Every structure is written in C-alpha cells, then in structure tokens.
Amino acid sequence: MNIDKEIDTRGLNCPLPILKAKKALSEMLSGQLLKVVATDPGSVRDFQAFAKQTGNELVDQQTVGEEIIHVLRRR
C-alpha cells in the first residue's frame, strides 16, 4: 500500500483523531491514502462512522499492540 500522508494521533481521545484526519484529508487529492495512527480504542468505531458520513473509503483498520492503524482513501 502506497501511503501519501501519515498523521500521529497517539494519546489523543475522541474527537481529536477524527478532526486531525478531516483536516489532513482536506489537504489531499482524490484517491490519495491517509494513514492515521491512534491509541484510542473508540477510534475504530469513530473512523467507520466518519468514512460512511463523508464518503471517504476506509481501506484498512488494524490493531498493532497498543496502536490502531486506520487507512482512508480520499474521495
């Protein structure tokens, strides 16, 4: 997977990871991939809802140790 931009939201709780992702996506081109590294367990559900609401594609979600990796494709 070719990630175009990555943001680190470790240690931040809802809604900050979503807000930072929204800002990052707004600066990206359609089709580009954004990787968000989070530690908030609630971010799994939050990013699923965010993708549905905004039309951005949630390409991948995985938990690696304490971190949750979200990959979004800009609509």
PDB file of C-alpha atoms in Angstrom:
ATOM      1  CA  MET A   1       0.000   0.000   0.000  1.00  0.00           C
ATOM      2  CA  ASN A   2       1.407   3.370  -1.018  1.00  0.00           C
ATOM      3  CA  ILE A   3       0.603   5.846   1.797  1.00  0.00           C
ATOM      4  CA  ASP A   4       0.560   9.503   0.688  1.00  0.00           C
ATOM      5  CA  LYS A   5       0.326  11.093   4.140  1.00  0.00           C
ATOM      6  CA  GLU A   6       0.568   9.859   7.725  1.00  0.00           C
ATOM      7  CA  ILE A   7      -0.605  11.532  10.920  1.00  0.00           C
ATOM      8  CA  ASP A   8       0.134  10.532  14.505  1.00  0.00           C
ATOM      9  CA  THR A   9      -2.799  10.869  16.907  1.00  0.00           C
ATOM     10  CA  ARG A  10      -1.380   8.616  19.639  1.00  0.00           C
ATOM     11  CA  GLY A  11      -2.510   9.737  23.087  1.00  0.00           C
ATOM     12  CA  LEU A  12      -5.422  11.789  21.717  1.00  0.00           C
ATOM     13  CA  ASN A  13      -9.022  10.889  22.513  1.00  0.00           C
ATOM     14  CA  CYS A  14     -12.210  11.346  20.511  1.00  0.00           C
ATOM     15  CA  PRO A  15     -12.908  13.553  18.623  1.00  0.00           C
ATOM     16  CA  LEU A  16      -9.319  14.753  18.035  1.00  0.00           C
ATOM     17  CA  PRO A  17      -8.131  11.845  15.809  1.00  0.00           C
ATOM     18  CA  ILE A  18     -11.160  12.388  13.538  1.00  0.00           C
ATOM     19  CA  LEU A  19     -10.672  16.165  13.436  1.00  0.00           C
ATOM     20  CA  LYS A  20      -6.987  15.800  12.550  1.00  0.00           C
ATOM     21  CA  ALA A  21      -7.852  13.216   9.857  1.00  0.00           C
ATOM     22  CA  LYS A  22     -10.530  15.510   8.431  1.00  0.00           C
ATOM     23  CA  LYS A  23      -8.040  18.387   8.195  1.00  0.00           C
ATOM     24  CA  ALA A  24      -5.387  16.174   6.590  1.00  0.00           C
ATOM     25  CA  LEU A  25      -7.867  14.774   4.040  1.00  0.00           C
ATOM     26  CA  SER A  26      -8.938  18.294   3.075  1.00  0.00           C
ATOM     27  CA  GLU A  27      -5.336  18.990   2.011  1.00  0.00           C
ATOM     28  CA  MET A  28      -5.092  15.822  -0.107  1.00  0.00           C
ATOM     29  CA  LEU A  29      -6.088  14.929  -3.660  1.00  0.00           C
ATOM     30  CA  SER A  30      -8.841  12.478  -4.560  1.00  0.00           C
ATOM     31  CA  GLY A  31      -7.629   8.869  -4.395  1.00  0.00           C
ATOM     32  CA  GLN A  32      -4.691   9.562  -2.081  1.00  0.00           C
ATOM     33  CA  LEU A  33      -4.224   7.439   1.045  1.00  0.00           C
ATOM     34  CA  LEU A  34      -4.047   8.776   4.604  1.00  0.00           C
ATOM     35  CA  LYS A  35      -2.670   6.639   7.428  1.00  0.00           C
ATOM     36  CA  VAL A  36      -3.787   7.568  10.944  1.00  0.00           C
ATOM     37  CA  VAL A  37      -2.011   6.032  13.950  1.00  0.00           C
ATOM     38  CA  ALA A  38      -4.199   6.183  17.059  1.00  0.00           C
ATOM     39  CA  THR A  39      -4.327   4.694  20.561  1.00  0.00           C
ATOM     40  CA  ASP A  40      -7.980   5.460  21.414  1.00  0.00           C
ATOM     41  CA  PRO A  41      -9.939   2.153  21.230  1.00  0.00           C
ATOM     42  CA  GLY A  42     -13.074   4.165  20.366  1.00  0.00           C
ATOM     43  CA  SER A  43     -11.393   5.356  17.178  1.00  0.00           C
ATOM     44  CA  VAL A  44     -12.222   2.040  15.447  1.00  0.00           C
ATOM     45  CA  ARG A  45     -15.946   2.783  15.581  1.00  0.00           C
ATOM     46  CA  ASP A  46     -15.390   6.527  15.046  1.00  0.00           C
ATOM     47  CA  PHE A  47     -13.455   6.059  11.797  1.00  0.00           C
ATOM     48  CA  GLN A  48     -16.042   3.581  10.468  1.00  0.00           C
ATOM     49  CA  ALA A  49     -18.791   6.152  11.049  1.00  0.00           C
ATOM     50  CA  PHE A  50     -16.630   9.003   9.700  1.00  0.00           C
ATOM     51  CA  ALA A  51     -15.984   7.115   6.448  1.00  0.00           C
ATOM     52  CA  LYS A  52     -19.709   6.411   5.949  1.00  0.00           C
ATOM     53  CA  GLN A  53     -20.685  10.028   6.655  1.00  0.00           C
ATOM     54  CA  THR A  54     -18.029  11.660   4.467  1.00  0.00           C
ATOM     55  CA  GLY A  55     -17.821   9.229   1.543  1.00  0.00           C
ATOM     56  CA  ASN A  56     -14.112   8.601   2.105  1.00  0.00           C
ATOM     57  CA  GLU A  57     -13.194   4.912   1.863  1.00  0.00           C
ATOM     58  CA  LEU A  58     -11.921   3.136   4.968  1.00  0.00           C
ATOM     59  CA  VAL A  59      -9.362   0.901   3.242  1.00  0.00           C
ATOM     60  CA  ASP A  60      -7.883  -0.794   6.316  1.00  0.00           C
ATOM     61  CA  GLN A  61      -8.074  -0.931  10.102  1.00  0.00           C
ATOM     62  CA  GLN A  62      -5.729  -2.992  12.208  1.00  0.00           C
ATOM     63  CA  THR A  63      -4.525  -3.148  15.777  1.00  0.00           C
ATOM     64  CA  VAL A  64      -0.788  -3.493  16.308  1.00  0.00           C
ATOM     65  CA  GLY A  65      -0.004  -3.757  20.002  1.00  0.00           C
ATOM     66  CA  GLU A  66      -1.385  -0.609  21.650  1.00  0.00           C
ATOM     67  CA  GLU A  67      -1.798   1.199  18.324  1.00  0.00           C
ATOM     68  CA  ILE A  68      -4.732   1.224  15.943  1.00  0.00           C
ATOM     69  CA  ILE A  69      -3.897   1.931  12.295  1.00  0.00           C
ATOM     70  CA  HIS A  70      -6.588   3.432  10.065  1.00  0.00           C
ATOM     71  CA  VAL A  71      -6.087   3.905   6.333  1.00  0.00           C
ATOM     72  CA  LEU A  72      -8.500   6.173   4.455  1.00  0.00           C
ATOM     73  CA  ARG A  73      -8.742   6.877   0.727  1.00  0.00           C
ATOM     74  CA  ARG A  74      -9.720  10.466  -0.076  1.00  0.00           C
ATOM     75  CA  ARG A  75     -12.977  10.632  -2.040  1.00  0.00           C
TER      76      ARG A  75
END
